[in-house]
């Protein structure tokens, strides 16, 4: 049924294109990934995430400001007997003018929210929830960046809970110095039919960081260091007040000829951030990533990362490899529209 509706939308879009549009755009993205998480030593959830996402889009660029896109995002996990494990629609309106970017509908998370720290929004979302369903507003210029979003994750029914995420992020950069902040809150309300003893829950996190970006001021291609704090916020309404554990974050990233090393250190109180990385439940945690971004071909991006998680007196490991193939194209229809 969903496929039929989606095909209908695409056909209608194609018909409208011949009459009104200035330019038709297309985008085809294939994301193949293998993420092996060996977390047994610390008694955290081990898993292997192995599959491919296929996400085509077609749309109209009405002018330099307004854009409409439709498509879908299909996931197949290797080893599954199903042709596809899940199909998510992609239907959104985008407004871009000067420093402003506004999206409304169901639109890709990548490149908009992918810079959120894992402590606030875990990286598993990119595999299993690649789209935002809601609205996003971003302002960005040479020195400033500010973003606001709301993502509706579950519609309330008689049995389903009402869930949505809202958050913001921002960054100020002047020469080498920068300061950034990220915040997220998950609102978890009950179903329409009350459950005895159930209460509305709020769960989120805030991190603020300040650092230096050395850019090309060294022999390295990239070098940044920063320090900041992490605070999580959690409450169950009508039961108790806010719980606000806190801690210190220290981070470093360096890259040379597409080989990189990232080190993230946390020290403080343990957190319960429902959409955050599970390792931040620990009071002391260090993650070291060794990465390589091979240059494969035009439009094809590769990423290999070997991670070591130092937590609770043990070392867990993780190996992740991904290839993303992205094809973009557009065609002006001004001539055919005038005929």
Backbone as numpy.savetxt, mean C-alpha at the origin, in Angstrom:
# Nx Ny Nz CAx CAy CAz Cx Cy Cz
-21.07 -13.25 -12.54 -21.90 -12.05 -12.54 -21.04 -10.80 -12.54
-19.98 -10.82 -11.70 -19.09 -9.67 -11.64 -18.40 -9.43 -12.97
-17.99 -10.54 -13.63 -17.32 -10.42 -14.92 -18.24 -9.79 -15.96
-19.53 -10.20 -15.96 -20.49 -9.65 -16.92 -20.67 -8.16 -16.71
-20.77 -7.75 -15.44 -20.93 -6.32 -15.15 -19.71 -5.55 -15.60
-18.51 -6.11 -15.32 -17.28 -5.44 -15.70 -17.15 -5.31 -17.21
-17.50 -6.37 -17.95 -17.45 -6.31 -19.41 -18.42 -5.28 -19.96
-19.58 -5.18 -19.33 -20.57 -4.17 -19.74 -20.02 -2.76 -19.57
-19.34 -2.53 -18.42 -18.77 -1.22 -18.16 -17.71 -0.88 -19.22
-16.85 -1.87 -19.53 -15.80 -1.64 -20.51 -16.37 -1.34 -21.89
-17.42 -2.08 -22.28 -18.05 -1.83 -23.59 -18.69 -0.45 -23.65
-19.35 -0.06 -22.57 -19.95 1.28 -22.52 -18.87 2.35 -22.59
-17.77 2.11 -21.90 -16.66 3.06 -21.92 -16.12 3.23 -23.33
-15.98 2.11 -24.04 -15.48 2.16 -25.41 -16.42 2.95 -26.31
-17.73 2.78 -26.11 -18.71 3.51 -26.92 -18.65 5.01 -26.65
-18.57 5.36 -25.37 -18.50 6.78 -25.01 -17.23 7.41 -25.54
-16.15 6.62 -25.55 -14.86 7.12 -26.02 -14.96 7.70 -27.43
-15.68 7.01 -28.31 -15.76 7.44 -29.70 -16.48 8.77 -29.87
-17.24 9.17 -28.85 -18.04 10.38 -28.98 -17.41 11.56 -28.25
-17.00 11.32 -27.00 -16.67 12.45 -26.14 -15.20 12.59 -25.78
-14.45 11.54 -25.78 -13.13 11.62 -25.15 -12.11 12.32 -26.02
-11.09 12.83 -25.36 -9.96 13.41 -26.05 -8.84 12.39 -26.20
-8.73 11.45 -25.26 -7.66 10.48 -25.31 -8.07 9.21 -24.57
-7.80 8.07 -25.16 -8.06 6.79 -24.50 -6.74 6.25 -23.98
-6.77 5.73 -22.75 -5.56 5.24 -22.10 -5.72 3.77 -21.73
-4.62 3.08 -21.71 -4.63 1.69 -21.28 -3.44 1.38 -20.40
-3.62 0.43 -19.50 -2.56 0.03 -18.61 -2.72 -1.46 -18.31
-1.63 -2.22 -18.44 -1.64 -3.64 -18.14 -0.52 -3.93 -17.16
-0.88 -4.47 -15.99 0.10 -4.75 -14.96 0.04 -6.22 -14.58
1.19 -6.88 -14.62 1.31 -8.27 -14.18 2.33 -8.31 -13.04
1.90 -8.79 -11.89 2.75 -8.83 -10.70 2.87 -10.27 -10.23
4.06 -10.86 -10.39 4.33 -12.21 -9.93 5.21 -12.13 -8.70
4.87 -12.88 -7.65 5.57 -12.72 -6.39 5.73 -14.05 -5.66
6.84 -14.15 -4.94 7.12 -15.29 -4.06 7.69 -14.71 -2.77
7.02 -14.93 -1.66 7.43 -14.37 -0.37 7.38 -15.50 0.66
8.55 -16.01 1.02 8.66 -17.13 1.96 9.03 -16.58 3.34
8.11 -16.73 4.30 8.30 -16.16 5.63 8.48 -17.28 6.65
9.70 -17.43 7.12 10.04 -18.48 8.08 10.16 -17.87 9.47
9.02 -17.84 10.18 8.92 -17.14 11.45 8.71 -18.09 12.64
9.01 -19.37 12.47 8.69 -20.36 13.51 9.51 -20.14 14.78
10.74 -19.67 14.65 11.59 -19.53 15.83 11.02 -18.52 16.84
10.37 -17.50 16.35 9.78 -16.50 17.25 8.30 -16.77 17.52
7.81 -17.92 17.05 6.41 -18.31 17.25 5.44 -17.32 16.62
5.85 -16.74 15.48 4.94 -15.90 14.72 4.46 -16.66 13.49
3.55 -16.06 12.74 2.86 -16.78 11.67 3.77 -16.96 10.46
4.20 -18.18 10.21 4.99 -18.50 9.02 4.04 -18.79 7.85
4.44 -18.36 6.67 3.63 -18.64 5.48 4.46 -18.40 4.23
4.00 -18.99 3.13 4.59 -18.72 1.82 3.51 -18.13 0.93
3.75 -16.92 0.48 2.81 -16.21 -0.39 3.38 -16.29 -1.81
2.70 -17.02 -2.69 3.25 -17.34 -4.00 2.12 -17.25 -5.02
2.21 -16.32 -5.94 1.12 -16.18 -6.90 1.38 -15.09 -7.93
0.31 -14.71 -8.62 0.41 -13.70 -9.67 -0.87 -12.87 -9.67
-0.72 -11.58 -9.91 -1.86 -10.67 -10.09 -1.85 -10.13 -11.51
-3.05 -10.10 -12.10 -3.25 -9.59 -13.45 -4.24 -8.45 -13.36
-3.81 -7.24 -13.74 -4.68 -6.08 -13.52 -4.65 -5.12 -14.72
-5.54 -5.33 -15.70 -5.67 -4.40 -16.82 -6.61 -3.25 -16.48
-6.36 -2.10 -17.09 -7.23 -0.94 -16.94 -7.39 -0.26 -18.30
-8.55 0.35 -18.51 -8.78 1.19 -19.68 -9.54 2.41 -19.21
-9.25 3.54 -19.82 -9.92 4.75 -19.34 -9.86 5.90 -20.32
-10.47 6.99 -19.90 -10.56 8.21 -20.69 -9.83 9.34 -20.00
-8.93 9.98 -20.71 -8.34 11.23 -20.26 -9.14 12.34 -20.93
-10.07 12.91 -20.17 -11.01 13.86 -20.76 -10.32 15.17 -21.14
-9.39 15.59 -20.30 -8.52 16.72 -20.60 -7.28 16.54 -19.72
-6.51 17.57 -19.50 -5.29 17.43 -18.71 -5.57 17.26 -17.23
-6.84 17.35 -16.82 -7.18 17.35 -15.39 -8.00 16.14 -14.97
-8.94 15.71 -15.80 -9.92 14.70 -15.40 -9.66 13.36 -16.10
-9.74 12.28 -15.33 -9.50 10.94 -15.86 -10.51 9.97 -15.25
-10.98 9.00 -16.05 -11.86 7.93 -15.58 -11.24 6.61 -16.00
-11.16 5.64 -15.06 -10.56 4.34 -15.35 -11.49 3.21 -14.91
-11.53 2.12 -15.68 -12.23 0.90 -15.27 -11.32 -0.29 -15.57
-11.51 -1.36 -14.83 -10.72 -2.56 -15.04 -10.98 -3.56 -13.93
-10.03 -4.44 -13.69 -10.16 -5.39 -12.59 -8.77 -5.84 -12.15
-8.71 -6.48 -10.99 -7.46 -6.98 -10.44 -7.71 -8.42 -10.00
-7.13 -9.38 -10.71 -7.38 -10.80 -10.45 -6.15 -11.45 -9.83
-6.38 -12.23 -8.77 -5.32 -12.95 -8.07 -5.45 -14.45 -8.29
-4.32 -15.08 -8.66 -4.24 -16.54 -8.67 -3.06 -16.94 -7.79
-3.35 -17.72 -6.75 -2.29 -18.23 -5.89 -1.87 -19.60 -6.39
-0.58 -19.77 -6.59 -0.07 -21.01 -7.16 -0.41 -22.19 -6.24
-0.83 -23.26 -6.87 -1.27 -24.44 -6.14 -2.76 -24.50 -5.93
-3.46 -23.39 -6.18 -4.91 -23.36 -6.01 -5.59 -24.05 -7.19
-6.68 -24.74 -6.90 -7.44 -25.41 -7.96 -8.34 -24.43 -8.71
-8.51 -23.23 -8.18 -9.37 -22.23 -8.81 -8.59 -21.47 -9.88
-9.30 -21.06 -10.92 -8.68 -20.24 -11.97 -8.20 -18.92 -11.38
-9.04 -18.35 -10.54 -8.65 -17.15 -9.81 -9.21 -17.25 -8.40
-8.43 -16.81 -7.43 -8.88 -16.85 -6.04 -9.75 -15.66 -5.68
-9.53 -14.53 -6.38 -10.31 -13.33 -6.08 -10.19 -12.35 -7.23
-11.31 -11.71 -7.57 -11.32 -10.66 -8.58 -11.84 -9.38 -7.93
-11.05 -8.33 -7.94 -11.44 -7.04 -7.39 -11.70 -6.07 -8.53
-12.80 -5.32 -8.49 -13.05 -4.32 -9.53 -12.10 -3.14 -9.38
-11.85 -2.46 -10.48 -11.12 -1.19 -10.48 -11.97 -0.20 -11.25
-12.53 0.77 -10.55 -13.38 1.81 -11.17 -13.16 3.09 -10.38
-12.58 4.11 -11.02 -12.31 5.32 -10.25 -12.22 6.56 -11.14
-12.41 7.69 -10.46 -12.24 9.01 -11.07 -10.99 9.64 -10.47
-10.20 10.29 -11.30 -8.98 10.95 -10.82 -8.93 12.39 -11.33
-8.59 13.29 -10.41 -8.42 14.71 -10.72 -6.97 15.07 -10.42
-6.26 15.55 -11.41 -4.87 15.99 -11.22 -4.72 17.39 -11.81
-4.30 18.33 -10.97 -4.05 19.69 -11.44 -2.99 20.33 -10.57
-1.93 20.76 -11.22 -0.78 21.37 -10.54 -0.28 20.43 -9.43
-0.44 20.82 -8.18 0.09 20.02 -7.07 -0.95 19.11 -6.43
-2.16 19.05 -6.99 -3.25 18.31 -6.35 -3.55 17.01 -7.10
-3.88 15.98 -6.33 -4.26 14.69 -6.88 -5.41 14.14 -6.02
-6.57 13.91 -6.65 -7.74 13.40 -5.94 -8.24 12.15 -6.65
-8.43 11.07 -5.88 -8.96 9.81 -6.41 -10.22 9.43 -5.64
-11.24 8.94 -6.35 -12.45 8.46 -5.70 -12.97 7.25 -6.47
-13.24 6.18 -5.72 -13.71 4.94 -6.32 -12.91 3.77 -5.78
-12.61 2.82 -6.65 -11.76 1.67 -6.30 -10.50 1.79 -7.15
-9.40 2.17 -6.52 -8.18 2.49 -7.26 -6.96 1.81 -6.62
-5.87 1.61 -7.40 -4.71 0.89 -6.91 -4.04 1.59 -5.72
-3.64 0.79 -4.75 -2.91 1.28 -3.56 -1.47 1.66 -3.91
-0.89 0.91 -4.84 0.53 1.09 -5.17 0.83 2.51 -5.62
1.95 3.03 -5.17 2.47 4.37 -5.46 1.71 5.47 -4.75
0.64 5.14 -4.04 -0.08 6.14 -3.25 0.12 5.90 -1.75
-0.03 4.64 -1.32 0.13 4.31 0.10 1.27 3.33 0.35
2.03 3.00 -0.68 3.06 1.98 -0.53 4.26 2.43 0.29
4.36 3.73 0.60 5.50 4.20 1.41 5.21 4.18 2.91
4.00 3.75 3.32 3.69 3.69 4.74 4.62 2.69 5.43
5.14 3.01 6.62 5.98 2.05 7.35 5.22 0.76 7.65
5.94 -0.36 7.64 5.30 -1.65 7.91 4.68 -1.71 9.30
5.24 -0.96 10.24 4.68 -0.95 11.60 3.25 -0.41 11.60
2.92 0.47 10.65 1.61 1.11 10.59 0.67 0.34 9.66
1.14 0.03 8.45 0.38 -0.77 7.48 1.31 -1.85 6.95
1.01 -3.12 7.22 1.92 -4.19 6.84 1.97 -4.40 5.33
3.06 -5.02 4.86 3.25 -5.19 3.43 2.42 -6.32 2.84
1.74 -7.11 3.67 0.86 -8.16 3.16 -0.33 -7.57 2.42
-0.69 -6.33 2.73 -1.80 -5.67 2.06 -1.58 -5.57 0.55
-0.32 -5.44 0.14 -0.05 -5.33 -1.29 -0.37 -6.61 -2.04
-0.36 -7.76 -1.34 -0.69 -9.04 -1.96 -2.20 -9.29 -1.98
-2.86 -9.01 -0.85 -4.25 -9.43 -0.69 -5.27 -8.28 -0.70
-4.83 -7.06 -0.60 -5.75 -5.93 -0.72 -5.05 -4.83 -1.53
-4.93 -5.04 -2.85 -4.16 -4.11 -3.67 -4.86 -2.79 -3.97
-6.17 -2.71 -3.68 -6.93 -1.51 -4.00 -7.39 -0.78 -2.74
-7.58 0.52 -2.89 -8.28 1.34 -1.90 -9.71 1.51 -2.38
-10.67 1.33 -1.50 -12.08 1.53 -1.84 -12.59 2.73 -1.06
-12.52 3.89 -1.68 -12.92 5.10 -0.98 -12.40 6.34 -1.68
-11.67 7.18 -0.93 -11.19 8.46 -1.46 -9.77 8.72 -0.97
-9.04 9.49 -1.77 -7.69 9.89 -1.41 -7.41 11.27 -1.98
-6.83 12.14 -1.17 -6.46 13.49 -1.59 -4.99 13.71 -1.27
-4.23 14.17 -2.25 -2.80 14.40 -2.04 -2.40 15.77 -2.58
-1.59 16.47 -1.79 -0.96 17.72 -2.23 0.55 17.52 -2.18
1.25 17.89 -3.24 2.70 17.69 -3.26 3.36 18.77 -4.11
4.42 19.37 -3.55 5.27 20.27 -4.32 6.73 19.94 -4.03
7.63 20.85 -4.32 9.06 20.56 -4.20 9.46 20.21 -2.78
8.84 20.85 -1.78 9.25 20.64 -0.39 8.21 19.91 0.45
6.93 20.04 0.10 5.86 19.52 0.95 5.10 18.39 0.27
4.63 17.47 1.10 3.72 16.42 0.64 2.75 16.12 1.78
1.46 16.10 1.47 0.45 15.75 2.47 -0.63 14.92 1.81
-1.04 13.84 2.49 -2.00 12.90 1.92 -3.04 12.52 2.97
-4.32 12.44 2.54 -5.42 11.99 3.39 -6.18 10.91 2.63
-6.66 9.88 3.35 -7.41 8.83 2.66 -8.41 8.18 3.60
-9.42 7.56 3.00 -10.35 6.67 3.70 -10.56 5.45 2.83
-10.47 4.28 3.45 -10.56 3.00 2.75 -11.62 2.15 3.45
-12.74 1.93 2.77 -13.86 1.18 3.37 -13.62 -0.30 3.14
-13.35 -1.06 4.20 -12.92 -2.45 4.06 -14.03 -3.47 4.29
-15.15 -3.08 4.90 -16.25 -4.02 5.11 -17.55 -3.25 5.28
-18.54 -3.58 4.45 -19.86 -2.93 4.55 -20.73 -3.67 5.55
-21.39 -2.92 6.38 -22.23 -3.51 7.43 -23.46 -4.20 6.85
-23.69 -5.45 7.30 -24.92 -6.18 7.00 -25.44 -6.75 8.32
-26.41 -7.63 8.22 -26.95 -8.23 9.45 -25.87 -9.02 10.20
-24.93 -9.60 9.44 -23.90 -10.43 10.06 -22.48 -9.89 9.88
-22.23 -9.07 8.84 -20.89 -8.55 8.57 -20.66 -7.26 9.35
-19.45 -7.08 9.83 -19.09 -5.90 10.60 -18.82 -4.72 9.68
-18.94 -3.53 10.23 -18.59 -2.31 9.50 -17.15 -1.94 9.86
-16.28 -1.95 8.85 -14.86 -1.62 9.04 -14.43 -0.58 8.02
-13.67 0.38 8.47 -13.01 1.27 7.52 -11.72 1.80 8.15
-10.79 2.16 7.26 -9.50 2.72 7.66 -9.44 4.16 7.19
-9.00 5.06 8.05 -8.70 6.40 7.60 -7.31 6.78 8.09
-6.63 7.61 7.32 -5.27 7.92 7.71 -4.72 9.11 6.94
-3.48 9.44 7.27 -2.81 10.55 6.63 -1.30 10.32 6.67
-0.61 11.01 5.81 0.85 11.00 5.83 1.34 12.33 5.28
2.58 12.66 5.60 3.13 13.92 5.13 4.63 13.94 5.23
5.22 14.87 4.51 6.68 14.98 4.50 7.07 16.41 4.15
8.07 16.91 4.86 8.68 18.19 4.52 10.17 17.94 4.29
10.70 18.42 3.17 12.12 18.22 2.84 12.73 19.54 2.39
13.86 19.86 2.99 14.61 21.05 2.63 16.08 20.69 2.60
16.66 20.75 1.39 18.04 20.32 1.20 18.18 18.87 1.65
19.05 18.60 2.63 19.26 17.23 3.10 18.28 16.81 4.18
17.70 17.78 4.88 16.86 17.47 6.04 15.43 17.14 5.62
14.81 16.18 6.32 13.40 15.90 6.10 12.76 15.47 7.41
11.46 15.70 7.49 10.65 15.20 8.60 9.37 14.64 8.00
8.94 13.49 8.49 7.77 12.83 7.92 6.89 12.28 9.03
5.61 12.09 8.70 4.68 11.49 9.65 3.70 10.60 8.91
3.24 9.55 9.61 2.26 8.60 9.07 1.29 8.24 10.19
0.02 8.17 9.87 -0.99 7.81 10.88 -2.11 7.04 10.22
-2.68 6.10 10.99 -3.77 5.26 10.49 -4.65 4.86 11.66
-5.96 4.77 11.41 -6.90 4.28 12.42 -7.89 3.33 11.76
-8.05 2.15 12.35 -9.04 1.18 11.90 -10.25 1.28 12.82
-11.41 1.57 12.25 -12.66 1.64 13.00 -13.42 0.34 12.78
-13.65 -0.41 13.85 -14.27 -1.72 13.77 -15.59 -1.70 14.54
-16.70 -1.53 13.81 -18.03 -1.52 14.42 -18.71 -2.86 14.16
-19.75 -3.13 14.91 -20.42 -4.42 14.82 -21.39 -4.52 13.67
-22.00 -5.69 13.50 -23.02 -5.88 12.47 -24.32 -5.18 12.85
-25.27 -5.15 11.91 -26.54 -4.49 12.17 -27.33 -5.17 13.29
-27.20 -6.49 13.40 -27.82 -7.22 14.50 -26.80 -7.29 15.63
-27.10 -6.67 16.75 -26.15 -6.57 17.84 -25.72 -7.94 18.36
-24.44 -8.02 18.72 -23.88 -9.20 19.36 -23.72 -8.88 20.85
-24.33 -9.64 21.75 -24.20 -9.35 23.18 -22.74 -9.33 23.62
-22.38 -8.28 24.34 -21.01 -8.15 24.84 -20.02 -7.61 23.83
-20.47 -7.31 22.61 -19.58 -6.78 21.58 -19.57 -5.26 21.64
-18.41 -4.65 21.38 -18.27 -3.20 21.44 -17.47 -2.69 20.24
-17.67 -1.43 19.92 -16.90 -0.78 18.86 -15.44 -0.70 19.28
-14.55 -1.00 18.33 -13.11 -0.97 18.61 -12.43 0.01 17.67
-11.44 0.70 18.19 -10.59 1.60 17.41 -9.15 1.16 17.60
-8.41 1.05 16.49 -7.05 0.55 16.55 -6.21 1.25 15.49
-5.12 1.88 15.91 -4.30 2.60 14.94 -2.90 2.85 15.44
-2.16 3.66 14.67 -0.77 3.94 15.01 -0.35 5.26 14.39
0.66 5.89 15.01 1.25 7.14 14.52 2.76 7.01 14.61
3.46 7.42 13.58 4.92 7.49 13.64 5.38 8.82 13.05
6.36 9.42 13.70 6.98 10.67 13.24 8.48 10.44 13.17
9.09 10.84 12.05 10.52 10.60 11.85 11.19 11.85 11.30
12.44 12.07 11.71 13.26 13.15 11.17 14.59 12.55 10.75
15.12 13.04 9.62 16.36 12.43 9.16 17.08 13.26 8.13
18.12 12.64 7.55 18.95 13.28 6.54 19.00 12.39 5.30
18.86 13.02 4.13 18.94 12.34 2.85 20.20 12.85 2.15
21.21 11.99 2.09 22.49 12.40 1.53 22.50 12.32 0.01
21.46 11.68 -0.57 21.34 11.63 -2.02 22.62 11.17 -2.69
23.14 11.99 -3.61 24.37 11.64 -4.34 25.58 12.37 -3.77
25.53 12.70 -2.49 26.64 13.41 -1.86 27.76 12.48 -1.41
27.55 11.18 -1.56 28.59 10.19 -1.27 28.81 9.34 -2.51
29.70 8.36 -2.42 29.92 7.45 -3.54 28.73 6.53 -3.76
27.82 6.48 -2.79 26.62 5.65 -2.89 25.58 6.34 -3.76
24.71 5.54 -4.36 23.61 6.11 -5.15 22.54 6.70 -4.25
22.38 6.12 -3.05 21.37 6.61 -2.11 21.83 6.31 -0.69
21.57 7.25 0.23 21.89 7.05 1.64 20.99 7.95 2.48
20.15 7.34 3.33 19.30 8.10 4.24 19.36 7.48 5.63
19.28 8.35 6.63 19.18 7.90 8.02 18.09 8.72 8.69
17.35 8.10 9.62 16.31 8.85 10.33 16.05 8.22 11.69
15.46 9.01 12.55 15.09 8.56 13.89 13.72 9.14 14.21
12.95 8.42 15.01 11.62 8.90 15.36 10.96 8.03 16.40
9.65 8.18 16.49 8.90 7.44 17.49 7.66 6.79 16.90
7.23 5.73 17.57 6.02 5.00 17.18 5.08 4.95 18.38
3.83 5.35 18.16 2.79 5.28 19.18 1.60 4.55 18.59
1.08 3.55 19.28 -0.15 2.90 18.84 -1.29 3.30 19.75
-2.49 3.26 19.20 -3.69 3.68 19.93 -4.74 2.59 19.81
-5.27 2.16 20.95 -6.25 1.07 20.94 -7.25 1.26 22.08
-8.51 1.07 21.75 -9.53 1.12 22.79 -10.73 0.28 22.38
-11.45 -0.19 23.37 -12.72 -0.87 23.19 -13.76 -0.02 23.91
-14.62 0.63 23.14 -15.55 1.60 23.72 -16.48 0.96 24.75
-16.78 1.71 25.78 -17.64 1.29 26.90 -16.97 0.26 27.80
-15.70 -0.07 27.50 -14.98 -1.05 28.32 -13.80 -0.39 29.03
-13.04 0.42 28.29 -11.87 1.07 28.89 -11.41 2.23 28.05
-10.38 2.92 28.53 -9.83 4.07 27.81 -8.77 3.66 26.81
-8.05 4.65 26.31 -7.05 4.41 25.29 -5.81 3.74 25.88
-5.27 2.76 25.16 -3.96 2.19 25.44 -2.99 2.78 24.42
-1.88 3.34 24.90 -0.97 4.05 24.01 0.50 3.66 24.23
0.87 2.43 23.94 2.30 2.06 24.04 3.14 2.87 23.06
4.42 3.08 23.46 5.31 3.96 22.69 6.67 3.31 22.53
7.43 3.80 21.54 8.78 3.28 21.35 9.58 4.13 20.39
10.88 3.81 20.29 11.84 4.55 19.47 12.15 3.77 18.20
12.24 4.48 17.07 12.57 3.90 15.77 13.87 4.51 15.25
14.77 3.68 14.76 16.00 4.12 14.09 16.09 3.38 12.76
16.33 4.10 11.66 16.34 3.47 10.35 17.49 4.00 9.49
17.99 3.12 8.60 19.06 3.48 7.67 18.84 2.73 6.37
19.07 3.45 5.25 18.97 2.81 3.94 20.13 3.28 3.07
20.79 2.33 2.40 21.87 2.66 1.48 21.75 1.77 0.25
22.09 2.34 -0.93 22.04 1.57 -2.17 23.19 1.97 -3.08
23.77 0.95 -3.74 24.87 1.18 -4.67 24.72 0.21 -5.83
24.58 0.78 -7.04 24.42 -0.03 -8.25 23.31 -1.07 -8.10
22.16 -0.61 -7.55 20.94 -1.41 -7.43 21.01 -2.50 -6.35
22.10 -2.52 -5.58 22.20 -3.38 -4.40 21.99 -2.51 -3.17
21.12 -2.95 -2.27 20.79 -2.10 -1.13 20.80 -2.83 0.19
20.88 -2.05 1.26 20.76 -2.58 2.62 19.90 -1.61 3.42
18.93 -2.18 4.13 18.04 -1.40 4.99 18.07 -2.00 6.39
18.23 -1.15 7.38 18.18 -1.63 8.75 17.18 -0.81 9.55
16.24 -1.50 10.21 15.20 -0.86 11.02 15.27 -1.41 12.44
15.43 -0.52 13.41 15.56 -0.93 14.82 14.43 -0.30 15.63
13.81 -1.11 16.49 12.75 -0.60 17.37 13.05 -0.98 18.81
12.82 -0.04 19.73 12.98 -0.29 21.16 11.87 0.45 21.91
11.11 -0.30 22.71 10.04 0.34 23.48 9.05 -0.68 23.98
7.79 -0.28 24.07 6.72 -1.16 24.52 6.17 -1.96 23.33
5.64 -3.14 23.61 5.03 -3.94 22.57 3.70 -3.36 22.12
3.37 -3.54 20.84 2.16 -2.95 20.25 1.21 -4.04 19.76
-0.07 -3.68 19.71 -1.08 -4.51 19.06 -1.73 -3.66 17.98
-1.09 -3.64 16.80 -1.58 -2.85 15.67 -2.15 -3.85 14.67
-3.47 -3.86 14.53 -4.14 -4.92 13.78 -3.69 -5.00 12.33
-3.38 -3.86 11.71 -2.94 -3.84 10.32 -1.43 -3.62 10.21
-0.74 -3.64 11.35 0.70 -3.44 11.34 1.46 -4.75 11.32
2.77 -4.66 11.16 3.64 -5.83 11.13 3.64 -6.51 12.50
3.52 -7.84 12.48 3.40 -8.60 13.72 4.65 -8.54 14.60
5.82 -8.20 14.05 7.04 -8.17 14.85 7.06 -7.02 15.85
6.21 -6.02 15.66 6.21 -4.88 16.58 5.41 -5.17 17.85
5.00 -6.42 18.04 4.48 -6.82 19.36 5.62 -6.98 20.35
6.85 -7.06 19.85 8.04 -7.22 20.71 8.50 -5.87 21.24
9.24 -5.91 22.36 9.78 -4.69 22.96 11.09 -4.27 22.30
11.79 -5.23 21.72 13.02 -4.94 20.98 12.98 -5.74 19.68
13.22 -5.06 18.57 13.13 -5.72 17.27 14.08 -5.04 16.29
14.81 -5.84 15.54 15.69 -5.30 14.49 15.48 -6.11 13.21
15.31 -5.40 12.11 15.14 -6.03 10.80 16.23 -5.52 9.86
16.91 -6.46 9.19 17.92 -6.13 8.20 17.52 -6.72 6.86
17.42 -5.87 5.84 17.06 -6.30 4.49 18.26 -6.11 3.56
18.59 -7.17 2.83 19.57 -7.10 1.76 18.81 -7.23 0.45
18.90 -6.24 -0.41 18.04 -6.21 -1.60 18.84 -6.03 -2.88
18.22 -6.46 -3.96 18.78 -6.31 -5.30 17.63 -6.03 -6.26
17.77 -4.99 -7.05 16.77 -4.62 -8.04 17.34 -4.84 -9.45
17.24 -6.04 -9.98 17.85 -6.31 -11.29 17.18 -5.52 -12.41
17.98 -5.05 -13.33 17.46 -4.34 -14.49 17.18 -5.38 -15.57
15.90 -5.73 -15.73 15.52 -6.85 -16.61 15.26 -6.38 -18.03
14.30 -5.49 -18.20 13.91 -5.02 -19.53 13.02 -3.81 -19.34
12.86 -3.04 -20.40 12.01 -1.87 -20.33 10.58 -2.25 -19.92
10.08 -1.64 -18.85 8.74 -1.94 -18.37 8.67 -3.10 -17.41
9.81 -3.80 -17.19 9.83 -4.95 -16.28 10.73 -4.63 -15.10
10.17 -4.68 -13.89 10.90 -4.40 -12.67 11.07 -5.69 -11.87
12.24 -5.88 -11.32 12.51 -7.02 -10.47 12.96 -6.57 -9.09
12.70 -7.37 -8.07 13.11 -7.06 -6.71 13.33 -8.35 -5.94
14.54 -8.51 -5.39 14.83 -9.64 -4.52 15.28 -9.09 -3.17
14.70 -9.62 -2.09 15.04 -9.16 -0.75 15.22 -10.34 0.18
16.35 -10.35 0.87 16.64 -11.33 1.91 16.60 -10.60 3.24
15.68 -11.01 4.12 15.45 -10.29 5.38 15.78 -11.17 6.58
16.33 -10.50 7.61 16.63 -11.16 8.87 15.93 -10.40 9.98
15.14 -11.10 10.79 14.36 -10.50 11.87 14.97 -10.94 13.21
15.57 -10.00 13.92 16.16 -10.28 15.23 15.13 -9.90 16.29
14.54 -10.90 16.95 13.46 -10.63 17.89 13.39 -11.76 18.92
13.08 -11.39 20.16 12.89 -12.37 21.25 14.07 -13.33 21.39
15.28 -12.85 21.13 16.47 -13.68 21.29 16.73 -14.68 20.19
15.98 -14.62 19.09 16.15 -15.54 17.96 16.21 -14.75 16.66
16.53 -15.45 15.57 16.58 -14.82 14.25 15.64 -15.58 13.31
14.63 -14.89 12.81 13.78 -15.42 11.75 14.27 -14.88 10.41
13.89 -15.55 9.34 14.34 -15.12 8.01 13.18 -15.05 7.03
13.42 -14.36 5.95 12.39 -14.16 4.92 13.08 -13.96 3.58
12.55 -14.59 2.53 13.08 -14.41 1.18 11.91 -14.01 0.28
12.07 -12.89 -0.38 10.99 -12.39 -1.25 11.55 -12.02 -2.61
10.86 -12.45 -3.66 11.25 -12.12 -5.03 10.00 -11.78 -5.81
10.06 -10.70 -6.57 8.90 -10.26 -7.34 9.33 -9.70 -8.68
8.49 -9.90 -9.68 8.66 -9.28 -10.99 7.36 -8.58 -11.35
7.47 -7.35 -11.75 6.29 -6.57 -12.14 6.48 -6.07 -13.57
5.50 -6.41 -14.42 5.53 -6.01 -15.82 4.40 -5.02 -16.04
4.76 -3.80 -16.43 3.77 -2.73 -16.57 3.84 -2.13 -17.97
2.71 -2.17 -18.69 2.62 -1.61 -20.04 1.65 -0.44 -20.01
2.09 0.69 -20.49 1.25 1.88 -20.57 1.08 2.28 -22.03
-0.08 2.83 -22.34 -0.32 3.30 -23.70 -1.48 4.26 -23.76
-1.46 5.12 -24.77 -2.57 6.07 -24.95 -2.67 6.44 -26.42
-3.87 6.89 -26.79 -4.11 7.28 -28.18 -5.05 8.46 -28.21
-4.66 9.49 -28.90 -5.50 10.68 -29.02 -6.66 10.40 -29.99
-7.84 10.85 -29.59 -9.03 10.64 -30.43 -9.67 11.96 -30.83
-8.93 13.03 -30.80 -9.48 14.34 -31.13 -9.98 14.38 -32.56
-9.22 13.74 -33.45 -9.59 13.77 -34.86 -10.87 13.03 -35.11
-10.99 11.79 -34.50 -12.20 10.99 -34.71 -13.39 11.59 -34.01
-13.17 12.32 -32.92 -14.28 12.93 -32.20 -14.87 14.10 -32.98
-14.07 14.74 -33.81 -14.57 15.89 -34.55 -15.33 15.50 -35.81
-15.17 14.24 -36.23 -15.83 13.77 -37.47 -17.31 13.50 -37.23
